[in-house]
Every structure is written in C-alpha cells, then in structure tokens.
Short mmCIF file of C-alpha atoms in Angstrom, two decimals:
data_model
loop_
_atom_site.label_atom_id
_atom_site.label_comp_id
_atom_site.label_asym_id
_atom_site.label_seq_id
_atom_site.Cartn_x
_atom_site.Cartn_y
_atom_site.Cartn_z
CA MET O 1 23.57 73.70 13.73
CA ALA O 2 25.25 70.48 12.56
CA ILE O 3 24.21 66.89 11.87
CA VAL O 4 26.91 64.22 12.21
CA THR O 5 26.02 60.76 10.98
CA GLY O 6 27.93 57.99 12.70
CA GLY O 7 28.56 60.54 15.41
CA GLY O 8 28.92 58.20 18.37
CA THR O 9 32.26 56.61 17.57
CA GLY O 10 35.61 57.22 15.90
CA VAL O 11 35.87 60.13 13.47
CA GLY O 12 32.19 61.02 13.90
CA GLN O 13 32.56 61.28 17.64
CA ALA O 14 35.73 63.37 17.40
CA THR O 15 34.05 65.67 14.89
CA ALA O 16 30.93 66.09 17.02
CA LEU O 17 33.03 67.06 20.04
CA LYS O 18 35.04 69.61 18.06
CA LEU O 19 31.92 71.14 16.50
CA ALA O 20 30.30 71.40 19.93
CA ALA O 21 33.40 73.17 21.24
CA LEU O 22 32.95 75.71 18.43
CA GLY O 23 29.40 76.37 19.59
CA TYR O 24 27.45 74.26 17.12
CA ARG O 25 24.22 72.67 18.29
CA LEU O 26 24.20 69.05 17.21
CA VAL O 27 22.16 66.08 16.15
CA ILE O 28 24.23 62.92 16.49
CA ASN O 29 23.03 60.00 14.42
CA TYR O 30 23.86 56.39 15.20
CA SER O 31 22.79 53.06 13.76
CA ARG O 32 23.84 50.51 16.40
CA SER O 33 26.21 52.36 18.75
CA ARG O 34 23.56 53.81 21.05
CA THR O 35 25.69 53.65 24.21
CA ASP O 36 28.61 55.42 22.53
CA ALA O 37 26.36 58.07 21.00
CA GLU O 38 24.66 58.80 24.31
CA ALA O 39 28.03 59.01 26.06
CA THR O 40 29.21 61.51 23.44
CA ALA O 41 26.04 63.53 23.87
CA ALA O 42 26.47 63.49 27.65
CA GLU O 43 30.00 64.85 27.29
CA ILE O 44 28.74 67.66 25.06
CA THR O 45 25.89 68.48 27.43
CA ALA O 46 28.23 68.53 30.43
CA ALA O 47 30.34 71.13 28.62
CA GLY O 48 27.28 73.32 28.07
CA GLY O 49 26.40 72.24 24.54
CA GLN O 50 23.03 71.40 23.01
CA VAL O 51 22.66 67.99 21.40
CA ARG O 52 20.14 65.37 20.35
CA CYS O 53 20.80 61.68 19.64
CA LEU O 54 18.81 59.87 16.99
CA GLN O 55 18.91 56.28 15.82
CA ALA O 56 18.59 56.15 12.04
CA ASP O 57 19.70 53.87 9.24
CA ILE O 58 21.06 56.13 6.53
CA ALA O 59 20.47 53.37 3.99
CA SER O 60 16.79 54.26 4.42
CA ASP O 61 15.62 57.44 2.71
CA ASP O 62 12.77 57.74 5.23
CA ASP O 63 15.28 57.67 8.09
CA CYS O 64 17.42 60.33 6.41
CA ARG O 65 14.43 62.63 6.06
CA ARG O 66 13.46 61.93 9.68
CA LEU O 67 16.98 62.93 10.71
CA ALA O 68 16.66 66.28 8.95
CA ASP O 69 13.14 66.81 10.35
CA THR O 70 14.38 66.12 13.88
CA ALA O 71 17.14 68.70 13.50
CA MET O 72 14.71 71.32 12.24
CA GLN O 73 12.20 70.63 15.00
CA ALA O 74 14.90 70.80 17.67
CA PHE O 75 16.96 73.75 16.43
CA GLY O 76 15.10 75.44 13.58
CA ARG O 77 17.94 75.34 11.05
CA ILE O 78 20.65 73.14 9.52
CA ASP O 79 24.04 74.61 8.62
CA VAL O 80 26.39 71.63 8.44
CA LEU O 81 26.06 67.96 7.51
CA VAL O 82 28.95 65.55 8.06
CA ASN O 83 28.33 62.26 6.27
CA CYS O 84 30.55 60.10 8.45
CA ALA O 85 28.50 56.91 8.73
CA GLY O 86 29.93 54.09 6.66
CA THR O 87 30.47 50.37 6.56
CA THR O 88 32.73 47.71 5.06
CA ASP O 89 33.54 44.03 4.93
CA PHE O 90 37.16 43.05 5.50
CA ILE O 91 37.83 40.72 2.55
CA PRO O 92 41.39 40.15 1.25
CA PHE O 93 41.56 41.28 -2.37
CA PRO O 94 42.67 37.91 -3.85
CA GLN O 95 39.67 36.13 -2.30
CA LEU O 96 37.27 37.16 -5.06
CA GLU O 97 34.80 34.38 -4.39
CA GLN O 98 34.14 35.77 -0.91
CA VAL O 99 32.76 38.99 -2.38
CA SER O 100 29.01 38.58 -2.61
CA THR O 101 26.44 40.64 -4.45
CA GLU O 102 24.97 41.43 -1.03
CA THR O 103 28.30 42.97 0.02
CA TRP O 104 28.40 45.19 -3.06
CA LEU O 105 24.84 46.38 -2.62
CA ARG O 106 25.07 46.97 1.14
CA LEU O 107 28.32 48.95 0.94
CA TYR O 108 27.04 51.12 -1.89
CA GLN O 109 23.68 51.62 -0.18
CA VAL O 110 25.32 52.93 2.99
CA ASN O 111 28.53 54.57 1.74
CA VAL O 112 27.17 56.24 -1.39
CA VAL O 113 23.38 56.20 -1.53
CA GLY O 114 23.15 56.98 2.18
CA ALA O 115 25.35 60.06 1.81
CA PHE O 116 23.25 61.20 -1.14
CA GLN O 117 19.99 60.68 0.75
CA CYS O 118 21.19 62.56 3.82
CA THR O 119 22.39 65.43 1.68
CA ARG O 120 19.15 65.60 -0.28
CA ALA O 121 17.21 65.70 2.99
CA VAL O 122 19.07 68.79 4.23
CA VAL O 123 19.17 70.81 0.99
CA GLU O 124 15.98 72.81 1.52
CA PRO O 125 16.59 73.44 5.24
CA MET O 126 20.10 74.67 4.43
CA ARG O 127 18.79 76.96 1.71
CA GLN O 128 16.20 78.32 4.15
CA SER O 129 19.04 79.02 6.59
CA GLY O 130 20.97 80.97 3.96
CA GLY O 131 23.35 78.23 2.88
CA GLY O 132 25.37 75.40 4.32
CA CYS O 133 28.22 72.97 4.10
CA VAL O 134 28.32 69.21 3.51
CA ILE O 135 31.36 67.03 4.23
CA ASN O 136 31.61 63.48 2.90
CA VAL O 137 34.03 61.20 4.73
CA SER O 138 35.78 59.18 2.05
CA SER O 139 39.11 57.29 2.13
CA VAL O 140 42.45 57.15 0.33
CA ALA O 141 41.26 53.66 -0.61
CA ALA O 142 39.36 55.42 -3.40
CA GLN O 143 42.63 56.41 -5.06
CA LEU O 144 44.96 53.64 -3.93
CA GLY O 145 42.69 50.70 -4.67
CA GLN O 146 43.91 49.31 -1.37
CA GLY O 147 41.92 48.85 1.81
CA SER O 148 39.49 46.60 3.59
CA SER O 149 37.92 45.17 0.41
CA ILE O 150 37.43 45.84 -3.30
CA PRO O 151 33.77 46.91 -2.86
CA TYR O 152 34.82 49.36 -0.13
CA CYS O 153 37.44 50.99 -2.35
CA CYS O 154 34.96 51.28 -5.21
CA SER O 155 32.26 52.74 -2.97
CA LYS O 156 34.61 55.45 -1.73
CA ALA O 157 35.63 56.30 -5.29
CA ALA O 158 31.94 56.69 -6.09
CA LEU O 159 31.56 58.92 -3.02
CA ASP O 160 34.34 61.19 -4.30
CA ASN O 161 32.44 61.55 -7.56
CA LEU O 162 29.26 62.29 -5.61
CA THR O 163 31.10 65.10 -3.82
CA VAL O 164 31.95 66.76 -7.13
CA SER O 165 28.49 66.18 -8.60
CA LEU O 166 26.70 67.61 -5.58
CA ALA O 167 29.10 70.55 -5.26
CA ARG O 168 28.28 71.58 -8.82
CA THR O 169 24.56 70.96 -8.37
CA LEU O 170 24.08 72.72 -5.03
CA ALA O 171 26.26 75.79 -5.61
CA PRO O 172 26.27 78.61 -4.80
CA GLN O 173 24.26 78.25 -1.59
CA ILE O 174 25.76 74.97 -0.39
CA ARG O 175 29.39 73.89 -0.47
CA VAL O 176 30.18 70.16 -0.68
CA ASN O 177 33.62 68.78 0.10
CA GLY O 178 35.15 65.48 1.13
CA ILE O 179 37.93 64.21 3.32
CA ALA O 180 40.01 61.12 2.60
CA PRO O 181 41.67 59.58 5.66
CA GLY O 182 44.50 57.12 5.51
CA PHE O 183 44.84 54.25 7.98
CA ILE O 184 42.93 55.27 11.12
CA ALA O 185 44.00 53.78 14.43
CA GLY O 186 41.14 52.72 16.66
CA ARG O 187 38.44 50.22 17.44
CA TRP O 188 36.83 50.01 14.00
CA THR O 189 40.05 49.08 12.22
CA GLN O 190 41.20 46.88 15.08
CA ASN O 191 37.96 44.90 15.05
CA GLY O 192 38.17 44.46 11.31
CA LEU O 193 41.81 43.39 11.11
CA GLY O 194 41.85 41.35 14.30
CA GLU O 195 45.25 39.93 15.20
CA ARG O 196 46.82 41.52 12.11
CA TYR O 197 46.00 45.04 13.31
CA GLU O 198 49.15 45.84 15.27
CA ASN O 199 51.56 44.52 12.65
CA ILE O 200 49.80 46.44 9.88
CA ARG O 201 49.68 49.65 11.95
CA GLN O 202 53.40 49.42 12.70
CA ALA O 203 54.22 48.67 9.06
CA TYR O 204 52.39 51.80 7.99
CA GLU O 205 54.12 53.93 10.61
CA ARG O 206 57.53 52.71 9.43
CA SER O 207 56.70 53.46 5.80
CA LEU O 208 54.76 56.73 5.94
CA PRO O 209 56.67 59.99 5.35
CA LEU O 210 55.26 61.47 8.57
CA GLN O 211 55.71 58.12 10.38
CA GLN O 212 52.28 58.34 11.99
CA VAL O 213 48.93 56.78 11.17
CA CYS O 214 45.79 58.84 11.60
CA GLN O 215 43.90 59.27 14.83
CA PRO O 216 40.18 60.17 14.69
CA ALA O 217 41.00 63.66 15.96
CA ASP O 218 43.33 64.25 12.99
CA ILE O 219 40.49 63.60 10.58
CA ALA O 220 38.12 65.74 12.64
CA ASP O 221 40.62 68.61 12.41
CA GLY O 222 40.55 68.30 8.63
CA ILE O 223 36.76 68.31 8.61
CA ILE O 224 36.65 71.43 10.76
CA SER O 225 39.10 73.15 8.40
CA LEU O 226 36.76 72.51 5.47
CA ILE O 227 33.81 73.92 7.41
CA THR O 228 35.45 76.99 8.91
CA GLY O 229 38.11 77.74 6.28
CA SER O 230 37.83 79.45 2.92
CA ARG O 231 34.28 79.97 1.67
CA LEU O 232 35.55 79.39 -1.88
CA VAL O 233 36.45 75.72 -1.46
CA THR O 234 33.91 73.30 -2.92
CA GLY O 235 34.02 70.02 -4.83
CA GLN O 236 37.35 69.08 -3.25
CA THR O 237 38.46 66.03 -1.27
CA LEU O 238 41.16 66.77 1.30
CA VAL O 239 43.61 63.94 1.91
CA VAL O 240 44.70 63.42 5.53
CA ASP O 241 46.90 60.33 5.45
CA GLY O 242 50.37 60.96 6.90
CA GLY O 243 51.72 60.88 3.35
CA MET O 244 50.31 57.47 2.35
CA LEU O 245 49.46 58.53 -1.19
CA ILE O 246 53.00 59.75 -1.88
CA ALA O 247 54.80 56.93 -0.07
CA GLY O 248 54.62 54.38 -2.86
CA TYR O 249 54.27 51.60 -0.30
CA GLN O 250 51.45 49.11 0.08
CA VAL O 251 50.65 47.02 3.12
CA LYS O 252 48.98 43.79 2.13
CA PHE O 253 45.72 43.00 3.91
CA ASP O 254 45.86 39.31 3.06
#
C-alpha cells in the first residue's frame, strides 16, 4: 500500500499510476488539485486498482496524521510513502528584495517540515507492516543553487539532509531515499515561468548531454526503481536530470 502526496498532478500523478500498475493500493493526497486527483483516481479504478483521494495540507501535522490514519483504515497497512507535494515562488535570484520572510517560512514548512511530518506519521504503521520505504522528491536545485528561487533551492538542500537523517534514524526497518529531478516539462513549470518557459526549455535541451528535459514519467521511473530495486539502498538521492549536473551550463531565470 502506498501514499503519494501531491498525487493528482505532474510527478505525483505519474508515480501513482505506475504504482497502481504494479498492484499497489493507493491513497492520493492533494491540497488544491481536487479535479486532477479525482481524475487520476478514476483512471486507476478503471484499470482495476484500489485508491482513495484525500485533501490534506502537509504543512499541517494534524493533516499528515489524518492521511496516515485514512490509509490504515482503508487498507490496513502502509508500505510506501512518496513525499511529492511541494511548492515554490518564482523569484529571479538578483531580486533579493522580493524574497519575503513569508516565502522562506512557507517553502520550508511545505518542502521540508511537511515531508518530515508525513514520514513521522507513517513510521509506526510501516513498522507494524514489517518495514517500508520513503521517497523524498527533491531537485538538482539543491546542488546547483539554480532554480525557481533562492528559498526553493535552500529548502531542497535541507530536504536532502532530511533524507540522510531519516535514513539513519529509521533503519533497518524503513529505507529513506530521495530523487532529484532536473528541469521538468509540464504545467507546473510552464505556469511558473510564463512566456519564458519555451525559450528556457529549448535552451536546456540544447545544452544537456542527453538533449532532453525531464518528463514526469521519467521521474516516476526513478522513484519506482528506488522502491523496487536493491533493498540495500538507503540515504541516497538519485539524480534524474538529463545530465544537467555535469553539463556546466546555467540557464538564467531572470
């Protein structure tokens, strides 16, 4: 049984569909994207899968615990948690005065504290089920210091540290790993970048060693590999970026 936060859109949606195809029963969490989450659940149900949708704000510890309780009530166990829900503000790096304290706190509350709270909520159910696996969806922004905003990059770096800290703390019953996507094509990035989106996407594709930006399904494949692959992998963050980290090329977001 798997919980996918942010499971109605983008990488979360792609991951939920792939887990369902492997036979996992699912709880799909969403914050605002109810229509997308319900459409994803309908697709899983039509294919013979079992799924529940639940609105929850992972910035709230009570909501995270309610998410875990719902999964246990519906399916009696929790084996996998994918912490995919996240948020950002698109703020060009040089525009320091546009970065508010509220932005820092909100991004950390969702991207870092939320992942911690969701993980804490599933620890005992996973142990009762004999063990489990947690995947934190990070970003190459954590290592590049390049992305939608400075607070976003910092929050993802903190998430990478959380992955290591939790992997050490929860072993041996629970493995904790991360995945760090590069530029992901799709609605979320397009909405954030606006009219700059297409030029930036093309610039990345020209510069990347594999000459392709990520699609949500590419990241979902990486997540699945961490769940179903070697049982001796923990505390690691897998980079899926088309070679962005080794390219030595930066696309300016300003």
